[in-house]
Backbone as CSV, one residue per row, in Angstrom:
resi,resn,N_x,N_y,N_z,CA_x,CA_y,CA_z,C_x,C_y,C_z
1,PHE,-23.670,37.977,-47.576,-23.723,37.327,-48.881,-22.442,37.574,-49.693
2,THR,-21.368,37.969,-49.029,-20.098,38.162,-49.716,-19.659,36.862,-50.382
3,GLY,-19.361,36.913,-51.677,-18.909,35.735,-52.399,-20.015,34.876,-52.964
4,VAL,-21.265,35.162,-52.610,-22.389,34.393,-53.154,-22.593,34.788,-54.615
5,PRO,-22.705,33.833,-55.537,-22.854,34.143,-56.967,-24.028,35.085,-57.240
6,GLU,-23.838,35.933,-58.228,-24.853,36.924,-58.562,-26.184,36.274,-58.938
7,ALA,-26.114,35.118,-59.592,-27.348,34.430,-59.989,-28.206,34.076,-58.775
8,ILE,-27.555,33.686,-57.680,-28.292,33.341,-56.461,-28.855,34.599,-55.812
9,LEU,-28.074,35.682,-55.827,-28.556,36.938,-55.254,-29.791,37.431,-56.012
10,ARG,-29.750,37.297,-57.338,-30.906,37.718,-58.143,-32.132,36.863,-57.820
11,ARG,-31.889,35.564,-57.607,-33.000,34.668,-57.277,-33.578,35.006,-55.898
12,LEU,-32.713,35.308,-54.947,-33.178,35.709,-53.618,-34.059,36.950,-53.704
13,GLU,-33.601,37.914,-54.506,-34.364,39.153,-54.655,-35.697,38.900,-55.362
14,ALA,-35.656,38.087,-56.420,-36.875,37.830,-57.201,-37.913,37.063,-56.386
15,GLU,-37.449,36.133,-55.538,-38.369,35.313,-54.768,-38.689,35.929,-53.399
16,GLY,-38.046,37.057,-53.093,-38.314,37.738,-51.834,-39.657,38.457,-51.869
17,SER,-40.109,38.833,-50.675,-41.404,39.507,-50.547,-41.203,40.928,-50.049
18,PRO,-41.561,41.946,-50.857,-41.482,43.328,-50.382,-42.529,43.554,-49.283
19,MET,-42.134,44.262,-48.243,-43.047,44.527,-47.139,-42.918,45.989,-46.731
20,TYR,-44.017,46.538,-46.231,-44.014,47.928,-45.775,-44.519,47.973,-44.345
21,PHE,-43.825,48.746,-43.503,-44.223,48.904,-42.110,-44.308,50.390,-41.776
22,GLN,-45.370,50.772,-41.116,-45.520,52.151,-40.672,-44.661,52.397,-39.435
23,THR,-44.491,53.671,-39.103,-43.770,54.037,-37.879,-44.439,53.393,-36.669
24,ASP,-43.622,52.919,-35.740,-44.069,52.269,-34.501,-44.661,50.883,-34.734
25,SER,-44.373,50.274,-35.881,-44.788,48.893,-36.113,-43.808,47.943,-35.421
26,VAL,-44.326,46.831,-34.949,-43.479,45.817,-34.318,-43.067,44.791,-35.375
27,LEU,-41.784,44.811,-35.748,-41.278,43.844,-36.719,-41.090,42.476,-36.084
28,LEU,-40.665,42.515,-34.834,-40.395,41.263,-34.116,-40.777,41.454,-32.661
29,GLY,-41.629,40.583,-32.152,-42.036,40.664,-30.756,-41.143,39.832,-29.864
30,ALA,-41.101,40.169,-28.592,-40.292,39.415,-27.631,-40.733,37.958,-27.603
31,GLY,-39.752,37.063,-27.592,-40.046,35.641,-27.519,-40.503,35.014,-28.824
32,THR,-40.324,35.721,-29.941,-40.768,35.192,-31.233,-39.635,35.203,-32.248
33,PHE,-39.865,34.518,-33.370,-38.951,34.522,-34.502,-39.679,35.072,-35.724
34,ILE,-38.926,35.516,-36.716,-39.516,35.899,-37.997,-40.090,34.642,-38.652
35,ASP,-41.244,34.748,-39.243,-41.924,33.601,-39.842,-41.030,32.864,-40.833
36,GLU,-41.024,31.536,-40.703,-40.358,30.637,-41.651,-38.872,30.921,-41.805
37,GLY,-38.259,31.499,-40.790,-36.823,31.737,-40.847,-36.389,32.715,-41.909
38,MET,-37.313,33.602,-42.319,-36.955,34.582,-43.351,-35.978,35.617,-42.815
39,LEU,-35.292,36.282,-43.730,-34.350,37.340,-43.395,-34.957,38.673,-43.819
40,TYR,-35.089,39.603,-42.890,-35.588,40.932,-43.205,-34.406,41.833,-43.550
41,PHE,-34.438,42.393,-44.760,-33.377,43.288,-45.225,-33.973,44.686,-45.344
42,ILE,-33.406,45.644,-44.611,-33.967,46.993,-44.569,-33.538,47.782,-45.807
43,LEU,-34.525,48.190,-46.600,-34.271,48.988,-47.802,-34.452,50.479,-47.537
44,ARG,-35.313,50.806,-46.596,-35.582,52.211,-46.259,-36.087,52.277,-44.823
45,GLY,-35.653,53.318,-44.109,-36.155,53.519,-42.760,-35.181,53.072,-41.673
46,GLU,-35.673,53.056,-40.453,-34.843,52.737,-39.286,-35.685,51.992,-38.256
47,VAL,-35.019,51.101,-37.519,-35.675,50.379,-36.435,-34.823,50.479,-35.180
48,ILE,-35.458,50.255,-34.040,-34.724,50.167,-32.779,-34.872,48.762,-32.216
49,ILE,-33.872,48.337,-31.478,-33.919,47.061,-30.777,-34.121,47.348,-29.301
50,ASN,-35.200,46.824,-28.746,-35.513,46.970,-27.326,-35.434,45.621,-26.637
51,ILE,-34.914,45.631,-25.425,-34.944,44.448,-24.571,-35.484,44.898,-23.223
52,LEU,-36.636,44.371,-22.854,-37.302,44.747,-21.603,-37.482,46.259,-21.504
53,GLY,-37.815,46.893,-22.619,-38.101,48.322,-22.625,-36.891,49.223,-22.747
54,ILE,-35.696,48.644,-22.809,-34.461,49.431,-22.928,-33.941,49.330,-24.355
55,THR,-33.732,50.487,-24.989,-33.219,50.506,-26.361,-31.715,50.261,-26.354
56,THR,-31.285,49.255,-27.100,-29.867,48.892,-27.114,-29.160,49.268,-28.419
57,ARG,-29.904,49.280,-29.534,-29.273,49.603,-30.818,-30.299,50.174,-31.776
58,ARG,-29.783,50.850,-32.831,-30.589,51.303,-33.952,-30.013,50.702,-35.231
59,LEU,-30.881,50.261,-36.108,-30.464,49.669,-37.382,-31.109,50.434,-38.524
60,GLY,-30.337,50.662,-39.589,-30.850,51.410,-40.732,-30.704,50.656,-42.028
61,VAL,-30.691,51.393,-43.125,-30.645,50.817,-44.462,-29.434,49.881,-44.611
62,GLY,-29.688,48.696,-45.143,-28.631,47.718,-45.349,-28.494,46.706,-44.242
63,ALA,-29.154,46.949,-43.110,-29.075,46.012,-41.990,-29.973,44.807,-42.247
64,ALA,-29.576,43.671,-41.681,-30.353,42.440,-41.821,-30.844,41.994,-40.447
65,ILE,-32.070,41.516,-40.405,-32.690,41.066,-39.164,-33.069,39.598,-39.309
66,GLY,-32.677,38.794,-38.313,-33.019,37.371,-38.340,-31.967,36.485,-38.966
67,VAL,-30.714,36.928,-38.949,-29.643,36.173,-39.617,-29.436,34.772,-39.030
68,PRO,-29.378,34.599,-37.694,-29.113,33.245,-37.174,-30.101,32.196,-37.676
69,LYS,-31.389,32.494,-37.624,-32.384,31.521,-38.072,-32.311,31.304,-39.586
70,PHE,-32.027,32.371,-40.335,-31.894,32.251,-41.786,-30.759,31.298,-42.140
71,LEU,-29.704,31.305,-41.327,-28.557,30.424,-41.562,-28.782,29.021,-41.007
72,GLY,-29.923,28.817,-40.345,-30.225,27.495,-39.799,-29.584,27.217,-38.460
73,LEU,-29.158,28.262,-37.753,-28.515,28.099,-36.456,-29.562,27.988,-35.356
74,GLU,-29.254,27.170,-34.354,-30.145,27.010,-33.210,-29.876,28.127,-32.211
75,CYS,-30.909,28.924,-31.945,-30.741,29.995,-30.962,-32.087,30.266,-30.308
76,PRO,-32.066,30.745,-29.058,-33.324,31.039,-28.367,-33.980,32.287,-28.937
77,ALA,-35.280,32.404,-28.732,-36.002,33.575,-29.228,-35.589,34.844,-28.503
78,GLY,-35.342,34.759,-27.213,-34.896,35.929,-26.456,-36.007,36.938,-26.200
79,GLN,-35.631,38.039,-25.587,-36.576,39.083,-25.206,-36.509,40.302,-26.123
80,ILE,-35.913,40.128,-27.295,-35.731,41.257,-28.218,-37.050,41.654,-28.868
81,GLU,-37.272,42.959,-28.909,-38.400,43.535,-29.622,-37.834,44.537,-30.618
82,ILE,-38.247,44.432,-31.884,-37.746,45.333,-32.925,-38.906,46.174,-33.428
83,ILE,-38.745,47.508,-33.328,-39.825,48.444,-33.633,-39.326,49.486,-34.621
84,THR,-40.155,49.842,-35.584,-39.785,50.860,-36.559,-39.890,52.254,-35.939
85,THR,-38.935,53.114,-36.263,-38.987,54.508,-35.807,-39.372,55.449,-36.946
86,SER,-39.523,54.892,-38.135,-39.926,55.648,-39.328,-40.547,54.643,-40.296
87,PRO,-41.234,55.104,-41.337,-41.754,54.159,-42.331,-40.612,53.319,-42.906
88,CYS,-40.838,52.008,-43.016,-39.776,51.096,-43.449,-40.221,50.232,-44.623
89,ASP,-39.332,50.126,-45.595,-39.497,49.154,-46.672,-38.541,48.002,-46.384
90,ILE,-39.080,46.802,-46.373,-38.314,45.604,-46.044,-38.417,44.616,-47.194
91,LEU,-37.303,43.952,-47.498,-37.343,42.829,-48.419,-37.147,41.567,-47.591
92,ALA,-38.170,40.715,-47.562,-38.107,39.465,-46.805,-37.568,38.362,-47.705
93,LEU,-36.367,37.892,-47.402,-35.718,36.857,-48.210,-36.067,35.481,-47.664
94,LYS,-36.379,34.561,-48.565,-36.808,33.232,-48.152,-35.611,32.322,-47.893
95,ARG,-35.649,31.643,-46.770,-34.598,30.698,-46.423,-34.553,29.541,-47.426
96,GLU,-35.727,29.161,-47.952,-35.796,28.039,-48.886,-35.012,28.322,-50.166
97,THR,-34.979,29.583,-50.588,-34.243,29.948,-51.802,-32.766,29.616,-51.642
98,MET,-32.213,29.965,-50.504,-30.799,29.689,-50.254,-30.562,28.199,-50.070
99,ALA,-31.525,27.506,-49.456,-31.379,26.064,-49.244,-31.294,25.331,-50.578
100,VAL,-32.100,25.737,-51.548,-32.071,25.117,-52.883,-30.712,25.356,-53.542
101,ALA,-30.182,26.583,-53.414,-28.887,26.908,-54.010,-27.765,26.078,-53.378
102,LEU,-27.858,25.860,-52.073,-26.825,25.086,-51.381,-26.809,23.630,-51.833
103,ASP,-27.948,23.130,-52.287,-28.029,21.742,-52.755,-27.702,21.603,-54.241
104,ASP,-27.505,22.721,-54.921,-27.231,22.706,-56.355,-25.736,22.494,-56.599
105,GLU,-25.373,21.420,-57.259,-23.965,21.065,-57.465,-23.189,22.133,-58.229
106,GLN,-23.859,22.889,-59.101,-23.124,23.875,-59.892,-22.573,25.009,-59.035
107,TYR,-23.119,25.183,-57.828,-22.649,26.242,-56.938,-21.804,25.704,-55.777
108,GLU,-21.461,24.421,-55.842,-20.767,23.792,-54.714,-19.479,24.521,-54.333
109,ASP,-18.644,24.831,-55.324,-17.379,25.499,-55.037,-17.598,26.957,-54.621
110,ASP,-18.505,27.640,-55.306,-18.751,29.053,-54.998,-19.292,29.247,-53.584
111,LEU,-20.095,28.304,-53.135,-20.737,28.451,-51.828,-19.982,27.743,-50.702
112,ALA,-18.802,27.187,-51.024,-18.009,26.512,-49.993,-17.678,27.453,-48.830
113,PRO,-17.238,28.716,-49.087,-16.962,29.620,-47.951,-18.217,29.917,-47.129
114,TYR,-19.358,30.024,-47.797,-20.627,30.265,-47.100,-20.942,29.099,-46.160
115,LYS,-20.792,27.875,-46.674,-21.043,26.683,-45.866,-20.052,26.584,-44.709
116,LYS,-18.798,26.934,-44.991,-17.772,26.875,-43.946,-18.102,27.849,-42.827
117,GLY,-18.573,29.042,-43.197,-18.935,30.031,-42.192,-20.047,29.542,-41.294
118,ILE,-21.071,28.926,-41.905,-22.173,28.385,-41.105,-21.671,27.286,-40.184
119,SER,-20.767,26.460,-40.695,-20.208,25.369,-39.890,-19.484,25.908,-38.661
120,VAL,-18.677,26.948,-38.848,-17.946,27.547,-37.719,-18.918,28.092,-36.685
121,LEU,-19.949,28.797,-37.140,-20.923,29.387,-36.227,-21.699,28.312,-35.468
122,ALA,-21.867,27.147,-36.091,-22.615,26.060,-35.474,-21.739,25.154,-34.615
123,GLY,-20.463,25.511,-34.485,-19.570,24.740,-33.635,-18.666,23.783,-34.363
124,GLY,-18.603,23.875,-35.700,-17.725,23.005,-36.467,-16.266,23.387,-36.324
125,GLU,-15.412,22.573,-36.891,-13.972,22.814,-36.797,-13.582,24.125,-37.467
126,ILE,-12.599,24.783,-36.879,-12.004,25.971,-37.486,-10.656,25.551,-38.041
127,LEU,-10.495,25.709,-39.343,-9.280,25.244,-39.990,-8.271,26.365,-40.145
128,GLY,-6.996,26.032,-39.952,-5.923,26.992,-40.120,-5.548,27.153,-41.585
129,ALA,-4.466,27.895,-41.833,-4.045,28.202,-43.200,-3.682,26.950,-43.998
130,PHE,-3.264,25.866,-43.307,-2.852,24.643,-44.004,-3.936,23.571,-43.986
131,GLY,-5.140,23.957,-43.568,-6.261,23.029,-43.617,-6.422,22.132,-42.415
132,PHE,-5.590,22.337,-41.378,-5.701,21.526,-40.165,-6.573,22.234,-39.129
133,ALA,-7.277,21.443,-38.337,-8.136,22.014,-37.307,-7.295,22.710,-36.240
134,ILE,-7.769,23.880,-35.779,-7.087,24.615,-34.715,-7.529,24.015,-33.379
135,ALA,-6.584,23.400,-32.702,-6.924,22.646,-31.494,-7.500,23.525,-30.395
136,THR,-7.077,24.789,-30.347,-7.510,25.667,-29.257,-8.896,26.262,-29.508
137,ALA,-9.433,26.084,-30.724,-10.756,26.624,-31.022,-11.804,25.870,-30.213
138,LYS,-12.762,26.600,-29.693,-13.750,26.007,-28.799,-15.139,26.534,-29.123
139,TYR,-16.115,25.640,-29.088,-17.514,26.026,-29.219,-18.099,26.059,-27.814
140,ALA,-18.736,27.162,-27.458,-19.159,27.357,-26.072,-20.620,27.780,-25.986
141,PRO,-21.557,26.835,-26.130,-22.969,27.196,-26.014,-23.330,27.731,-24.633
142,GLN,-22.529,27.397,-23.617,-22.746,27.899,-22.261,-21.785,29.050,-21.944
143,CYS,-21.527,29.890,-22.946,-20.520,30.949,-22.785,-20.877,31.948,-21.688
144,ILE,-22.145,32.135,-21.402,-22.543,33.043,-20.320,-22.415,32.343,-18.979
145,GLU,-23.018,31.170,-18.887,-23.026,30.435,-17.624,-21.626,30.083,-17.142
146,GLU,-20.692,29.908,-18.091,-19.327,29.506,-17.727,-18.326,30.651,-17.849
147,SER,-18.804,31.876,-17.989,-17.913,33.023,-18.141,-17.087,33.269,-16.890
148,GLU,-15.801,33.539,-17.083,-14.921,33.859,-15.964,-15.370,35.147,-15.267
149,VAL,-15.917,36.074,-16.026,-16.356,37.345,-15.462,-17.474,37.138,-14.449
150,LEU,-18.331,36.148,-14.696,-19.482,35.904,-13.824,-19.244,34.760,-12.844
151,ARG,-18.032,34.258,-12.804,-17.731,33.076,-12.003,-18.080,33.263,-10.535
152,ALA,-17.855,34.462,-9.987,-18.094,34.700,-8.560,-19.549,35.019,-8.249
153,CYS,-20.369,35.138,-9.282,-21.756,35.546,-9.077,-22.645,34.349,-8.747
154,SER,-23.776,34.634,-8.127,-24.689,33.583,-7.726,-25.405,32.992,-8.939
155,GLU,-25.858,31.764,-8.783,-26.556,31.084,-9.870,-27.843,31.799,-10.283
156,PRO,-28.667,32.292,-9.346,-29.888,33.018,-9.759,-29.583,34.261,-10.587
157,PHE,-28.506,34.972,-10.239,-28.141,36.164,-11.006,-27.698,35.786,-12.416
158,VAL,-26.818,34.789,-12.519,-26.298,34.382,-13.823,-27.422,33.845,-14.712
159,ALA,-28.407,33.188,-14.095,-29.510,32.603,-14.865,-30.331,33.666,-15.585
160,GLN,-30.292,34.912,-15.113,-31.029,35.993,-15.765,-30.376,36.474,-17.057
161,ILE,-29.067,36.402,-17.109,-28.314,37.068,-18.164,-28.689,36.584,-19.566
162,PRO,-28.876,35.266,-19.803,-29.257,34.847,-21.159,-30.559,35.471,-21.646
163,LEU,-31.409,35.934,-20.733,-32.657,36.575,-21.127,-32.445,38.006,-21.614
164,LEU,-31.260,38.552,-21.354,-31.007,39.974,-21.607,-30.097,40.230,-22.800
165,VAL,-29.588,39.180,-23.420,-28.581,39.368,-24.461,-29.192,39.396,-25.854
166,GLU,-28.415,39.937,-26.783,-28.762,39.907,-28.201,-27.754,39.023,-28.918
167,GLU,-28.261,38.149,-29.790,-27.372,37.297,-30.580,-26.812,38.121,-31.739
168,MET,-25.490,38.207,-31.834,-24.849,38.967,-32.908,-23.850,38.081,-33.649
169,LEU,-23.835,38.202,-34.959,-22.889,37.472,-35.800,-21.965,38.455,-36.509
170,PHE,-20.694,38.082,-36.606,-19.703,38.913,-37.288,-18.954,38.059,-38.306
171,TRP,-18.599,38.701,-39.423,-17.896,38.013,-40.503,-16.398,38.308,-40.398
172,PRO,-15.530,37.452,-40.969,-14.077,37.661,-40.870,-13.666,39.065,-41.288
173,GLY,-12.865,39.703,-40.439,-12.387,41.051,-40.705,-13.291,42.134,-40.168
174,GLU,-14.486,41.778,-39.743,-15.428,42.776,-39.228,-15.041,43.164,-37.806
175,LYS,-15.153,44.451,-37.498,-14.754,44.940,-36.179,-15.936,44.862,-35.220
176,ILE,-15.706,44.256,-34.076,-16.742,44.128,-33.049,-16.794,45.401,-32.210
177,TYR,-15.633,45.912,-31.834,-15.539,47.227,-31.200,-14.137,47.781,-31.412
178,SER,-13.982,49.085,-31.166,-12.716,49.773,-31.431,-12.078,50.286,-30.146
179,GLN,-10.772,50.375,-30.165,-10.031,50.916,-29.031,-10.478,52.349,-28.764
180,GLY,-10.754,52.654,-27.495,-11.185,53.986,-27.099,-12.678,54.199,-27.158
181,GLU,-13.393,53.284,-27.801,-14.843,53.395,-27.941,-15.526,53.123,-26.603
182,GLU,-16.661,53.790,-26.365,-17.401,53.580,-25.125,-17.858,52.119,-25.038
183,GLY,-17.751,51.548,-23.853,-18.092,50.134,-23.666,-19.560,49.906,-23.377
184,LEU,-20.379,50.005,-24.402,-21.816,49.827,-24.206,-22.207,48.362,-24.065
185,PHE,-21.394,47.457,-24.610,-21.726,46.036,-24.567,-20.579,45.217,-23.970
186,MET,-20.961,44.133,-23.333,-20.055,43.060,-22.945,-20.393,41.874,-23.852
187,TYR,-19.379,41.219,-24.407,-19.611,40.179,-25.407,-19.144,38.816,-24.898
188,PHE,-20.047,37.861,-24.892,-19.727,36.482,-24.548,-19.560,35.716,-25.863
189,VAL,-18.367,35.211,-26.121,-18.075,34.563,-27.398,-18.573,33.118,-27.360
190,LYS,-19.508,32.816,-28.262,-20.073,31.469,-28.345,-19.326,30.604,-29.350
191,ALA,-18.948,31.178,-30.483,-18.254,30.423,-31.521,-17.344,31.354,-32.307
192,GLY,-16.273,30.774,-32.851,-15.345,31.564,-33.662,-14.164,32.075,-32.867
193,ARG,-13.325,32.871,-33.530,-12.115,33.419,-32.910,-12.057,34.919,-33.140
194,VAL,-11.653,35.634,-32.096,-11.589,37.103,-32.125,-10.153,37.538,-31.853
195,ARG,-9.659,38.456,-32.687,-8.305,38.995,-32.512,-8.380,40.309,-31.746
196,LEU,-7.604,40.414,-30.683,-7.544,41.623,-29.873,-6.196,42.289,-30.094
197,GLU,-6.225,43.536,-30.572,-4.980,44.242,-30.826,-5.122,45.703,-30.416
198,ALA,-4.008,46.258,-29.952,-4.045,47.638,-29.462,-2.819,48.398,-29.935
199,VAL,-2.989,49.692,-30.123,-1.881,50.570,-30.495,-0.849,50.551,-29.369
200,GLY,0.405,50.311,-29.731,1.475,50.296,-28.740,1.707,48.942,-28.104
201,ARG,0.856,47.979,-28.399,1.026,46.642,-27.836,1.736,45.751,-28.847
202,LYS,2.754,45.040,-28.393,3.478,44.133,-29.271,2.641,42.881,-29.490
203,GLY,2.454,42.533,-30.739,1.676,41.347,-31.054,0.203,41.537,-30.742
204,HIS,-0.543,40.450,-30.805,-1.964,40.500,-30.509,-2.388,39.193,-29.843
205,GLU,-3.559,39.216,-29.269,-4.121,38.039,-28.609,-5.323,37.558,-29.422
206,VAL,-5.487,36.239,-29.498,-6.658,35.666,-30.159,-7.413,34.824,-29.142
207,VAL,-8.712,35.103,-29.007,-9.545,34.354,-28.066,-10.655,33.653,-28.842
208,GLY,-11.220,32.637,-28.237,-12.256,31.871,-28.912,-13.481,31.677,-28.053
209,GLY,-14.257,30.647,-28.387,-15.481,30.371,-27.659,-15.233,30.238,-26.157
210,GLY,-16.109,30.822,-25.361,-15.958,30.801,-23.914,-15.343,32.058,-23.350
211,ALA,-14.705,32.874,-24.205,-14.097,34.124,-23.737,-15.179,35.196,-23.559
212,THR,-14.898,36.129,-22.667,-15.747,37.311,-22.495,-14.893,38.525,-22.800
213,ILE,-15.346,39.354,-23.720,-14.560,40.517,-24.136,-15.380,41.791,-23.965
214,GLY,-14.662,42.894,-23.788,-15.332,44.178,-23.610,-15.882,44.393,-22.218
215,ASP,-15.597,43.483,-21.298,-16.193,43.550,-19.962,-15.661,44.707,-19.137
216,MET,-14.366,45.007,-19.233,-13.790,46.071,-18.404,-14.432,47.419,-18.717
217,ALA,-14.614,47.712,-20.012,-15.225,48.983,-20.396,-16.714,48.994,-20.088
218,CYS,-17.370,47.851,-20.270,-18.806,47.773,-19.984,-19.076,47.985,-18.501
219,LEU,-18.193,47.470,-17.663,-18.329,47.634,-16.209,-17.794,48.980,-15.736
220,GLU,-17.312,49.794,-16.696,-16.786,51.137,-16.426,-15.588,51.116,-15.482
221,GLN,-14.830,50.021,-15.536,-13.586,49.954,-14.786,-12.465,50.670,-15.540
222,ILE,-12.687,50.877,-16.851,-11.830,51.729,-17.658,-12.753,52.612,-18.494
223,THR,-12.234,53.732,-19.005,-13.101,54.723,-19.650,-13.565,54.310,-21.041
224,GLY,-12.860,53.389,-21.680,-13.241,52.926,-23.009,-12.513,51.632,-23.312
225,HIS,-12.867,50.993,-24.405,-12.208,49.727,-24.746,-10.703,49.932,-24.915
226,SER,-9.938,49.001,-24.380,-8.479,49.122,-24.392,-7.840,48.521,-25.632
227,GLU,-8.655,47.921,-26.527,-8.118,47.332,-27.742,-9.204,47.269,-28.802
228,ASP,-8.771,46.960,-30.026,-9.714,46.637,-31.093,-10.050,45.159,-30.996
229,ALA,-11.300,44.814,-31.221,-11.714,43.414,-31.288,-12.196,43.149,-32.712
230,ILE,-11.502,42.254,-33.417,-11.773,41.997,-34.830,-12.060,40.511,-35.026
231,ALA,-13.099,40.216,-35.775,-13.442,38.815,-36.048,-12.354,38.175,-36.906
232,GLU,-11.702,37.164,-36.363,-10.662,36.440,-37.097,-11.311,35.406,-38.033
233,THR,-12.430,34.853,-37.584,-13.235,33.911,-38.366,-14.676,34.425,-38.302
234,HIS,-15.627,33.637,-38.747,-17.012,33.943,-38.433,-17.152,33.834,-36.922
235,VAL,-17.876,34.762,-36.328,-17.966,34.836,-34.864,-19.419,35.017,-34.440
236,TRP,-19.797,34.281,-33.420,-21.116,34.417,-32.802,-20.902,34.869,-31.370
237,VAL,-21.438,36.035,-31.031,-21.354,36.521,-29.660,-22.756,36.754,-29.115
238,ARG,-22.857,36.685,-27.797,-24.088,37.034,-27.095,-23.784,38.342,-26.372
239,ALA,-24.418,39.421,-26.801,-24.042,40.770,-26.373,-24.982,41.282,-25.285
240,LEU,-24.389,41.728,-24.183,-25.138,42.259,-23.048,-24.906,43.757,-22.948
241,HIS,-25.979,44.538,-23.051,-25.868,45.990,-22.976,-25.667,46.433,-21.525
242,ARG,-24.874,47.492,-21.352,-24.555,48.004,-20.015,-25.810,48.339,-19.211
243,ARG,-26.796,48.977,-19.839,-27.993,49.391,-19.110,-28.795,48.191,-18.610
244,LEU,-28.779,47.102,-19.368,-29.469,45.896,-18.920,-28.715,45.223,-17.783
245,LEU,-27.394,45.255,-17.843,-26.601,44.729,-16.740,-26.857,45.540,-15.473
246,GLN,-26.879,46.849,-15.612,-27.131,47.701,-14.453,-28.503,47.449,-13.858
247,ARG,-29.485,47.219,-14.727,-30.834,46.931,-14.232,-30.866,45.612,-13.477
248,ALA,-30.178,44.620,-14.003,-30.133,43.317,-13.343,-29.459,43.406,-11.981
249,LEU,-28.439,44.260,-11.876,-27.680,44.380,-10.636,-28.468,45.056,-9.506
250,LYS,-29.508,45.809,-9.854,-30.241,46.554,-8.833,-30.834,45.650,-7.754
251,SER,-31.260,44.479,-8.156,-31.863,43.573,-7.176,-30.879,42.549,-6.629
252,PHE,-29.607,42.687,-7.010,-28.571,41.777,-6.529,-27.374,42.580,-6.033
253,PRO,-27.491,43.255,-4.880,-26.396,44.121,-4.390,-25.079,43.384,-4.191
254,GLU,-25.131,42.092,-3.810,-23.886,41.354,-3.618,-23.142,41.186,-4.942
255,GLU,-23.898,40.926,-6.003,-23.277,40.797,-7.322,-22.690,42.126,-7.781
256,GLU,-23.365,43.217,-7.452,-22.850,44.527,-7.838,-21.519,44.797,-7.166
257,ARG,-21.411,44.435,-5.901,-20.133,44.649,-5.202,-19.031,43.782,-5.799
258,ARG,-19.387,42.565,-6.197,-18.371,41.691,-6.788,-17.908,42.192,-8.151
259,LEU,-18.864,42.624,-8.968,-18.535,43.036,-10.331,-18.022,44.464,-10.421
260,MET,-18.624,45.346,-9.632,-18.339,46.771,-9.768,-17.469,47.326,-8.652
261,GLY,-17.333,46.555,-7.579,-16.538,47.048,-6.457,-17.204,48.201,-5.737
262,SER,-18.556,48.261,-5.770,-19.270,49.354,-5.119,-20.352,48.800,-4.219
263,LYS,-20.811,49.633,-3.312,-21.887,49.255,-2.418,-23.182,49.883,-2.911
264,ALA,-24.236,49.088,-2.893,-25.514,49.601,-3.345,-26.629,48.898,-2.595
265,GLY,-27.717,49.606,-2.418,-28.865,48.988,-1.767,-29.664,48.190,-2.764
266,GLY,-30.695,47.499,-2.267,-31.557,46.711,-3.124,-32.392,47.601,-4.022
267,GLY,-33.079,47.005,-4.939,-33.897,47.769,-5.872,-34.982,46.887,-6.422
268,PRO,-35.728,47.397,-7.366,-36.792,46.611,-7.960,-36.242,45.417,-8.712
269,GLY,-37.058,44.374,-8.817,-36.638,43.173,-9.521,-36.430,43.434,-10.999
270,LEU,-35.784,42.494,-11.672,-35.438,42.653,-13.076,-36.665,42.874,-13.950
271,PHE,-37.724,42.152,-13.669,-38.916,42.243,-14.524,-39.992,43.137,-13.938
272,ASP,-39.658,43.927,-12.892,-40.640,44.849,-12.301,-40.874,46.025,-13.231
């Protein structure tokens, strides 16, 4: 909500619904969305994100849950389950409140950056400093299926991956990961542009939709991320946790050899 007028923020808060969840409550079940596209804002407590029984992240005070749907973006429900690890106070913000503000002419200029951000995330043009569209910017809804990292893998293996990812959104200037940090996630860029820069490297690289970043560290081919990844624009990534990738590889030894360069026997299926 950076740049959103205070009057709208007050209205969101006033029209929001306070909610309380006990420890071990399920905020979001696998294959579901938050009702009516509401945004859950954590005021107190902590939650964990599980995918197929594997914990991938913890979220605390100030975190928001359900951002893509709140912004009106089309995304699959996925296999994410969100569970409280302590008593939680949540403020549920109504999507309709923001929709009314977006249609109000008095806020047209103030909310222009907000609208532009949603447009970029939804695959709209990315404009440069002089207002012209960046020709190299790409929207890649098939960023997993068409990833160069997975190019050598079989179709059945690749078809599993969209079931294992978490949809993550980043705002301009926000860091996706840091140089030297452990590579817990591999990120498939769906929309937006990401700047990659490293200490000692001349200049920087900018990648867009269709790129896969963080893969070398996630595959443990290097000990940690070799650069900082910073959102140059609004960015939508589909994030795959290392433990989920490892679980998927157990039943696909050929894929493991291609990706990891190691030999491994078969194992239980992904959903066993």
